[in-house]
């Protein structure tokens, strides 16, 4: 089987069909599944984009082994749209595995090759340092999930790993999932001393507005469990606006400049709040429009007197950290979205000593 590898640019792998004007792009050609427990299937998700100007059809997806089940959309993919190919490896044989999947489209007789790899083990020795958050006897690798740099049409997938340190089998379930999130549980039941995964998939088409969307979901520990800070998982999604510019527009475009993208606020030391400022300047040639100014952590507040800056004009972003910021999940960050074509999204990181 012939493998086709092309260069990686900005973390994305671009593959071009040999005929017509269709352009096919995969977010990844290879997925590493890590260590899988024997008889516990693992899932790899590959996102395909049709960046051409003709409709794309996936004619077939052919794994090189019956141990891998695949699923893909049978309907045509319109220009500018995306599709997800899912591959599930059954983990029935112990040892290292590397499986390939051939993806055939109507644009070329030659397939694109996707790869998933990992190891199947009888028992996995866990490093508890990898699970800093716990909900009773359940230990999690994260209690904060961030979907960054989302474009309309994306279906990003994030993984939460759970280690069951209790003496009873745990059936994972999430409460208060919004419409734009779906969850897949692998395996459906996590035995004592074993790990499982929750695959969270974001459907960007369901996000209402550009900028930051935030919510809290909750890990259910048992039937009838209640929501609370202990079992809360904080989720944020940053949807970027679709912007296209001509060469003439780029020549006179606005340009955002901050005097700092990191702010060290020091220690609270019994204070109710800490304050700081960041200077924002438009160093471009046309008006800079700030369409979003938001915070990731509810313990922060931010303000800006102007949302439009003329060329050469500056203003101050006023940042306040409240004493209760440590009680909230979510990183302390400030988000700006502007019409700067080079840097449409800028994040200011805030640090506070306890």
PDB file of N, CA, C and O in Angstrom, residues 36-90:
ATOM      1  N   UNK A  36      -4.380   1.444  25.031  1.00  0.00           N
ATOM      2  CA  UNK A  36      -5.768   1.015  25.161  1.00  0.00           C
ATOM      3  C   UNK A  36      -5.819  -0.265  25.979  1.00  0.00           C
ATOM      4  O   UNK A  36      -4.994  -1.169  25.800  1.00  0.00           O
ATOM      5  N   UNK A  37      -6.780  -0.337  26.880  1.00  0.00           N
ATOM      6  CA  UNK A  37      -6.981  -1.564  27.647  1.00  0.00           C
ATOM      7  C   UNK A  37      -7.565  -2.632  26.732  1.00  0.00           C
ATOM      8  O   UNK A  37      -8.439  -2.350  25.900  1.00  0.00           O
ATOM      9  N   UNK A  38      -7.080  -3.832  26.852  1.00  0.00           N
ATOM     10  CA  UNK A  38      -7.538  -4.976  26.058  1.00  0.00           C
ATOM     11  C   UNK A  38      -9.064  -5.056  26.069  1.00  0.00           C
ATOM     12  O   UNK A  38      -9.696  -4.950  27.107  1.00  0.00           O
ATOM     13  N   UNK A  39      -9.656  -5.220  24.908  1.00  0.00           N
ATOM     14  CA  UNK A  39     -11.113  -5.311  24.704  1.00  0.00           C
ATOM     15  C   UNK A  39     -11.823  -3.964  24.895  1.00  0.00           C
ATOM     16  O   UNK A  39     -13.054  -3.933  24.956  1.00  0.00           O
ATOM     17  N   UNK A  40     -11.067  -2.872  24.998  1.00  0.00           N
ATOM     18  CA  UNK A  40     -11.682  -1.547  25.140  1.00  0.00           C
ATOM     19  C   UNK A  40     -11.392  -0.743  23.874  1.00  0.00           C
ATOM     20  O   UNK A  40     -10.282  -0.232  23.687  1.00  0.00           O
ATOM     21  N   UNK A  41     -12.347  -0.634  22.957  1.00  0.00           N
ATOM     22  CA  UNK A  41     -12.107   0.041  21.671  1.00  0.00           C
ATOM     23  C   UNK A  41     -11.680   1.496  21.842  1.00  0.00           C
ATOM     24  O   UNK A  41     -12.043   2.164  22.822  1.00  0.00           O
ATOM     25  N   UNK A  42     -10.911   1.970  20.863  1.00  0.00           N
ATOM     26  CA  UNK A  42     -10.503   3.373  20.822  1.00  0.00           C
ATOM     27  C   UNK A  42     -10.982   4.022  19.535  1.00  0.00           C
ATOM     28  O   UNK A  42     -11.050   3.374  18.484  1.00  0.00           O
ATOM     29  N   UNK A  43     -11.315   5.298  19.610  1.00  0.00           N
ATOM     30  CA  UNK A  43     -11.876   6.014  18.461  1.00  0.00           C
ATOM     31  C   UNK A  43     -10.925   7.109  17.991  1.00  0.00           C
ATOM     32  O   UNK A  43     -10.388   7.869  18.795  1.00  0.00           O
ATOM     33  N   UNK A  44     -10.736   7.173  16.685  1.00  0.00           N
ATOM     34  CA  UNK A  44      -9.966   8.255  16.067  1.00  0.00           C
ATOM     35  C   UNK A  44     -10.913   9.051  15.176  1.00  0.00           C
ATOM     36  O   UNK A  44     -11.730   8.476  14.449  1.00  0.00           O
ATOM     37  N   UNK A  45     -10.806  10.374  15.237  1.00  0.00           N
ATOM     38  CA  UNK A  45     -11.674  11.257  14.462  1.00  0.00           C
ATOM     39  C   UNK A  45     -10.810  12.087  13.515  1.00  0.00           C
ATOM     40  O   UNK A  45      -9.847  12.730  13.939  1.00  0.00           O
ATOM     41  N   UNK A  46     -11.149  12.065  12.241  1.00  0.00           N
ATOM     42  CA  UNK A  46     -10.442  12.854  11.227  1.00  0.00           C
ATOM     43  C   UNK A  46     -11.451  13.807  10.579  1.00  0.00           C
ATOM     44  O   UNK A  46     -12.536  13.378  10.166  1.00  0.00           O
ATOM     45  N   UNK A  47     -11.089  15.074  10.496  1.00  0.00           N
ATOM     46  CA  UNK A  47     -11.966  16.073   9.877  1.00  0.00           C
ATOM     47  C   UNK A  47     -11.443  16.434   8.493  1.00  0.00           C
ATOM     48  O   UNK A  47     -10.273  16.765   8.322  1.00  0.00           O
ATOM     49  N   UNK A  48     -12.327  16.363   7.523  1.00  0.00           N
ATOM     50  CA  UNK A  48     -12.003  16.643   6.127  1.00  0.00           C
ATOM     51  C   UNK A  48     -12.709  17.921   5.700  1.00  0.00           C
ATOM     52  O   UNK A  48     -13.890  18.114   6.020  1.00  0.00           O
ATOM     53  N   UNK A  49     -12.010  18.800   4.986  1.00  0.00           N
ATOM     54  CA  UNK A  49     -12.599  20.045   4.491  1.00  0.00           C
ATOM     55  C   UNK A  49     -12.565  20.058   2.966  1.00  0.00           C
ATOM     56  O   UNK A  49     -11.567  19.669   2.365  1.00  0.00           O
ATOM     57  N   UNK A  50     -13.658  20.504   2.376  1.00  0.00           N
ATOM     58  CA  UNK A  50     -13.708  20.716   0.926  1.00  0.00           C
ATOM     59  C   UNK A  50     -13.443  22.200   0.668  1.00  0.00           C
ATOM     60  O   UNK A  50     -14.320  23.035   0.810  1.00  0.00           O
ATOM     61  N   UNK A  51     -12.218  22.517   0.295  1.00  0.00           N
ATOM     62  CA  UNK A  51     -11.841  23.911   0.078  1.00  0.00           C
ATOM     63  C   UNK A  51     -11.809  24.271  -1.401  1.00  0.00           C
ATOM     64  O   UNK A  51     -11.232  25.295  -1.785  1.00  0.00           O
ATOM     65  N   UNK A  52     -12.402  23.413  -2.226  1.00  0.00           N
ATOM     66  CA  UNK A  52     -12.474  23.718  -3.648  1.00  0.00           C
ATOM     67  C   UNK A  52     -13.757  24.421  -4.011  1.00  0.00           C
ATOM     68  O   UNK A  52     -14.490  24.905  -3.153  1.00  0.00           O
ATOM     69  N   UNK A  53     -14.051  24.452  -5.301  1.00  0.00           N
ATOM     70  CA  UNK A  53     -15.267  25.129  -5.768  1.00  0.00           C
ATOM     71  C   UNK A  53     -16.234  24.161  -6.430  1.00  0.00           C
ATOM     72  O   UNK A  53     -17.147  24.562  -7.133  1.00  0.00           O
ATOM     73  N   UNK A  54     -16.028  22.848  -6.196  1.00  0.00           N
ATOM     74  CA  UNK A  54     -16.954  21.841  -6.696  1.00  0.00           C
ATOM     75  C   UNK A  54     -17.337  20.911  -5.557  1.00  0.00           C
ATOM     76  O   UNK A  54     -16.615  20.776  -4.570  1.00  0.00           O
ATOM     77  N   UNK A  55     -18.482  20.265  -5.681  1.00  0.00           N
ATOM     78  CA  UNK A  55     -18.957  19.339  -4.670  1.00  0.00           C
ATOM     79  C   UNK A  55     -18.031  18.121  -4.582  1.00  0.00           C
ATOM     80  O   UNK A  55     -17.540  17.623  -5.584  1.00  0.00           O
ATOM     81  N   UNK A  56     -17.800  17.671  -3.363  1.00  0.00           N
ATOM     82  CA  UNK A  56     -16.917  16.525  -3.109  1.00  0.00           C
ATOM     83  C   UNK A  56     -17.749  15.360  -2.587  1.00  0.00           C
ATOM     84  O   UNK A  56     -18.614  15.536  -1.731  1.00  0.00           O
ATOM     85  N   UNK A  57     -17.484  14.173  -3.106  1.00  0.00           N
ATOM     86  CA  UNK A  57     -18.163  12.962  -2.641  1.00  0.00           C
ATOM     87  C   UNK A  57     -17.117  11.958  -2.167  1.00  0.00           C
ATOM     88  O   UNK A  57     -16.153  11.661  -2.889  1.00  0.00           O
ATOM     89  N   UNK A  58     -17.300  11.445  -0.955  1.00  0.00           N
ATOM     90  CA  UNK A  58     -16.440  10.360  -0.472  1.00  0.00           C
ATOM     91  C   UNK A  58     -17.051   9.059  -0.983  1.00  0.00           C
ATOM     92  O   UNK A  58     -18.121   8.635  -0.532  1.00  0.00           O
ATOM     93  N   UNK A  59     -16.367   8.435  -1.925  1.00  0.00           N
ATOM     94  CA  UNK A  59     -16.910   7.219  -2.545  1.00  0.00           C
ATOM     95  C   UNK A  59     -16.782   5.999  -1.634  1.00  0.00           C
ATOM     96  O   UNK A  59     -17.666   5.157  -1.591  1.00  0.00           O
ATOM     97  N   UNK A  60     -15.675   5.925  -0.892  1.00  0.00           N
ATOM     98  CA  UNK A  60     -15.469   4.755  -0.035  1.00  0.00           C
ATOM     99  C   UNK A  60     -14.388   5.071   0.987  1.00  0.00           C
ATOM    100  O   UNK A  60     -13.509   5.912   0.746  1.00  0.00           O
ATOM    101  N   UNK A  61     -14.477   4.413   2.133  1.00  0.00           N
ATOM    102  CA  UNK A  61     -13.436   4.475   3.153  1.00  0.00           C
ATOM    103  C   UNK A  61     -13.107   3.042   3.510  1.00  0.00           C
ATOM    104  O   UNK A  61     -13.948   2.308   4.029  1.00  0.00           O
ATOM    105  N   UNK A  62     -11.875   2.635   3.219  1.00  0.00           N
ATOM    106  CA  UNK A  62     -11.497   1.220   3.291  1.00  0.00           C
ATOM    107  C   UNK A  62     -10.369   1.006   4.298  1.00  0.00           C
ATOM    108  O   UNK A  62      -9.215   1.341   4.029  1.00  0.00           O
ATOM    109  N   UNK A  63     -10.668   0.443   5.483  1.00  0.00           N
ATOM    110  CA  UNK A  63      -9.600   0.135   6.440  1.00  0.00           C
ATOM    111  C   UNK A  63      -8.824  -1.103   5.987  1.00  0.00           C
ATOM    112  O   UNK A  63      -9.355  -1.951   5.268  1.00  0.00           O
ATOM    113  N   UNK A  64      -7.563  -1.189   6.417  1.00  0.00           N
ATOM    114  CA  UNK A  64      -6.737  -2.313   5.984  1.00  0.00           C
ATOM    115  C   UNK A  64      -6.913  -3.544   6.869  1.00  0.00           C
ATOM    116  O   UNK A  64      -6.226  -4.546   6.693  1.00  0.00           O
ATOM    117  N   UNK A  65      -7.852  -3.476   7.831  1.00  0.00           N
ATOM    118  CA  UNK A  65      -8.049  -4.598   8.753  1.00  0.00           C
ATOM    119  C   UNK A  65      -9.495  -4.621   9.229  1.00  0.00           C
ATOM    120  O   UNK A  65     -10.103  -3.557   9.433  1.00  0.00           O
ATOM    121  N   UNK A  66     -10.037  -5.824   9.419  1.00  0.00           N
ATOM    122  CA  UNK A  66     -11.395  -5.940   9.937  1.00  0.00           C
ATOM    123  C   UNK A  66     -11.512  -5.504  11.378  1.00  0.00           C
ATOM    124  O   UNK A  66     -12.628  -5.381  11.905  1.00  0.00           O
ATOM    125  N   UNK A  67     -10.364  -5.243  12.027  1.00  0.00           N
ATOM    126  CA  UNK A  67     -10.365  -4.781  13.414  1.00  0.00           C
ATOM    127  C   UNK A  67     -10.750  -3.309  13.524  1.00  0.00           C
ATOM    128  O   UNK A  67     -10.920  -2.796  14.626  1.00  0.00           O
ATOM    129  N   UNK A  68     -10.869  -2.623  12.397  1.00  0.00           N
ATOM    130  CA  UNK A  68     -11.191  -1.196  12.394  1.00  0.00           C
ATOM    131  C   UNK A  68     -12.517  -0.960  11.671  1.00  0.00           C
ATOM    132  O   UNK A  68     -12.659  -1.304  10.493  1.00  0.00           O
ATOM    133  N   UNK A  69     -13.459  -0.393  12.383  1.00  0.00           N
ATOM    134  CA  UNK A  69     -14.754  -0.033  11.792  1.00  0.00           C
ATOM    135  C   UNK A  69     -14.749   1.455  11.470  1.00  0.00           C
ATOM    136  O   UNK A  69     -14.221   2.259  12.248  1.00  0.00           O
ATOM    137  N   UNK A  70     -15.315   1.816  10.341  1.00  0.00           N
ATOM    138  CA  UNK A  70     -15.290   3.211   9.911  1.00  0.00           C
ATOM    139  C   UNK A  70     -16.698   3.717   9.624  1.00  0.00           C
ATOM    140  O   UNK A  70     -17.607   2.947   9.280  1.00  0.00           O
ATOM    141  N   UNK A  71     -16.847   5.013   9.769  1.00  0.00           N
ATOM    142  CA  UNK A  71     -18.118   5.672   9.464  1.00  0.00           C
ATOM    143  C   UNK A  71     -17.806   7.011   8.822  1.00  0.00           C
ATOM    144  O   UNK A  71     -16.890   7.721   9.262  1.00  0.00           O
ATOM    145  N   UNK A  72     -18.545   7.367   7.767  1.00  0.00           N
ATOM    146  CA  UNK A  72     -18.310   8.620   7.048  1.00  0.00           C
ATOM    147  C   UNK A  72     -19.610   9.084   6.411  1.00  0.00           C
ATOM    148  O   UNK A  72     -20.541   8.283   6.209  1.00  0.00           O
ATOM    149  N   UNK A  73     -19.736  10.351   6.081  1.00  0.00           N
ATOM    150  CA  UNK A  73     -20.965  10.855   5.473  1.00  0.00           C
ATOM    151  C   UNK A  73     -21.108  10.381   4.029  1.00  0.00           C
ATOM    152  O   UNK A  73     -20.154  10.438   3.248  1.00  0.00           O
ATOM    153  N   UNK A  74     -22.296   9.908   3.690  1.00  0.00           N
ATOM    154  CA  UNK A  74     -22.550   9.442   2.320  1.00  0.00           C
ATOM    155  C   UNK A  74     -23.090  10.547   1.420  1.00  0.00           C
ATOM    156  O   UNK A  74     -23.181  10.376   0.209  1.00  0.00           O
ATOM    157  N   UNK A  75     -23.425  11.672   2.003  1.00  0.00           N
ATOM    158  CA  UNK A  75     -23.980  12.773   1.211  1.00  0.00           C
ATOM    159  C   UNK A  75     -22.857  13.654   0.676  1.00  0.00           C
ATOM    160  O   UNK A  75     -21.770  13.725   1.268  1.00  0.00           O
ATOM    161  N   UNK A  76     -23.078  14.349  -0.453  1.00  0.00           N
ATOM    162  CA  UNK A  76     -22.034  15.222  -1.016  1.00  0.00           C
ATOM    163  C   UNK A  76     -21.638  16.330  -0.049  1.00  0.00           C
ATOM    164  O   UNK A  76     -22.464  16.830   0.723  1.00  0.00           O
ATOM    165  N   UNK A  77     -20.382  16.716  -0.120  1.00  0.00           N
ATOM    166  CA  UNK A  77     -19.834  17.769   0.733  1.00  0.00           C
ATOM    167  C   UNK A  77     -19.673  19.023  -0.128  1.00  0.00           C
ATOM    168  O   UNK A  77     -18.891  19.035  -1.078  1.00  0.00           O
ATOM    169  N   UNK A  78     -20.424  20.039   0.184  1.00  0.00           N
ATOM    170  CA  UNK A  78     -20.415  21.259  -0.615  1.00  0.00           C
ATOM    171  C   UNK A  78     -19.117  22.032  -0.420  1.00  0.00           C
ATOM    172  O   UNK A  78     -18.421  21.857   0.585  1.00  0.00           O
ATOM    173  N   UNK A  79     -18.756  22.889  -1.369  1.00  0.00           N
ATOM    174  CA  UNK A  79     -17.563  23.724  -1.205  1.00  0.00           C
ATOM    175  C   UNK A  79     -17.629  24.526   0.095  1.00  0.00           C
ATOM    176  O   UNK A  79     -18.663  25.099   0.428  1.00  0.00           O
ATOM    177  N   UNK A  80     -16.528  24.533   0.831  1.00  0.00           N
ATOM    178  CA  UNK A  80     -16.463  25.252   2.096  1.00  0.00           C
ATOM    179  C   UNK A  80     -16.977  24.477   3.292  1.00  0.00           C
ATOM    180  O   UNK A  80     -16.871  24.940   4.425  1.00  0.00           O
ATOM    181  N   UNK A  81     -17.536  23.279   3.054  1.00  0.00           N
ATOM    182  CA  UNK A  81     -18.080  22.491   4.145  1.00  0.00           C
ATOM    183  C   UNK A  81     -17.073  21.444   4.624  1.00  0.00           C
ATOM    184  O   UNK A  81     -16.081  21.159   3.967  1.00  0.00           O
ATOM    185  N   UNK A  82     -17.382  20.857   5.797  1.00  0.00           N
ATOM    186  CA  UNK A  82     -16.488  19.867   6.403  1.00  0.00           C
ATOM    187  C   UNK A  82     -17.257  18.584   6.691  1.00  0.00           C
ATOM    188  O   UNK A  82     -18.483  18.572   6.746  1.00  0.00           O
ATOM    189  N   UNK A  83     -16.503  17.508   6.870  1.00  0.00           N
ATOM    190  CA  UNK A  83     -17.089  16.213   7.186  1.00  0.00           C
ATOM    191  C   UNK A  83     -16.158  15.485   8.143  1.00  0.00           C
ATOM    192  O   UNK A  83     -14.962  15.768   8.212  1.00  0.00           O
ATOM    193  N   UNK A  84     -16.723  14.555   8.894  1.00  0.00           N
ATOM    194  CA  UNK A  84     -15.955  13.809   9.887  1.00  0.00           C
ATOM    195  C   UNK A  84     -15.930  12.333   9.517  1.00  0.00           C
ATOM    196  O   UNK A  84     -16.968  11.739   9.211  1.00  0.00           O
ATOM    197  N   UNK A  85     -14.725  11.758   9.545  1.00  0.00           N
ATOM    198  CA  UNK A  85     -14.552  10.318   9.366  1.00  0.00           C
ATOM    199  C   UNK A  85     -14.146   9.744  10.722  1.00  0.00           C
ATOM    200  O   UNK A  85     -13.170  10.197  11.330  1.00  0.00           O
ATOM    201  N   UNK A  86     -14.912   8.771  11.209  1.00  0.00           N
ATOM    202  CA  UNK A  86     -14.614   8.143  12.497  1.00  0.00           C
ATOM    203  C   UNK A  86     -14.121   6.718  12.276  1.00  0.00           C
ATOM    204  O   UNK A  86     -14.690   5.975  11.473  1.00  0.00           O
ATOM    205  N   UNK A  87     -13.070   6.357  12.986  1.00  0.00           N
ATOM    206  CA  UNK A  87     -12.521   5.008  12.924  1.00  0.00           C
ATOM    207  C   UNK A  87     -12.452   4.445  14.338  1.00  0.00           C
ATOM    208  O   UNK A  87     -11.919   5.095  15.241  1.00  0.00           O
ATOM    209  N   UNK A  88     -12.992   3.249  14.535  1.00  0.00           N
ATOM    210  CA  UNK A  88     -13.008   2.605  15.850  1.00  0.00           C
ATOM    211  C   UNK A  88     -12.178   1.329  15.776  1.00  0.00           C
ATOM    212  O   UNK A  88     -12.509   0.405  15.027  1.00  0.00           O
ATOM    213  N   UNK A  89     -11.103   1.288  16.551  1.00  0.00           N
ATOM    214  CA  UNK A  89     -10.232   0.116  16.608  1.00  0.00           C
ATOM    215  C   UNK A  89     -10.691  -0.766  17.757  1.00  0.00           C
ATOM    216  O   UNK A  89     -10.867  -0.295  18.887  1.00  0.00           O
ATOM    217  N   UNK A  90     -10.871  -2.094  17.512  1.00  0.00           N
ATOM    218  CA  UNK A  90     -11.516  -2.952  18.508  1.00  0.00           C
ATOM    219  C   UNK A  90     -10.625  -3.376  19.672  1.00  0.00           C
ATOM    220  O   UNK A  90     -11.113  -3.874  20.686  1.00  0.00           O
TER     221      UNK A  90
END
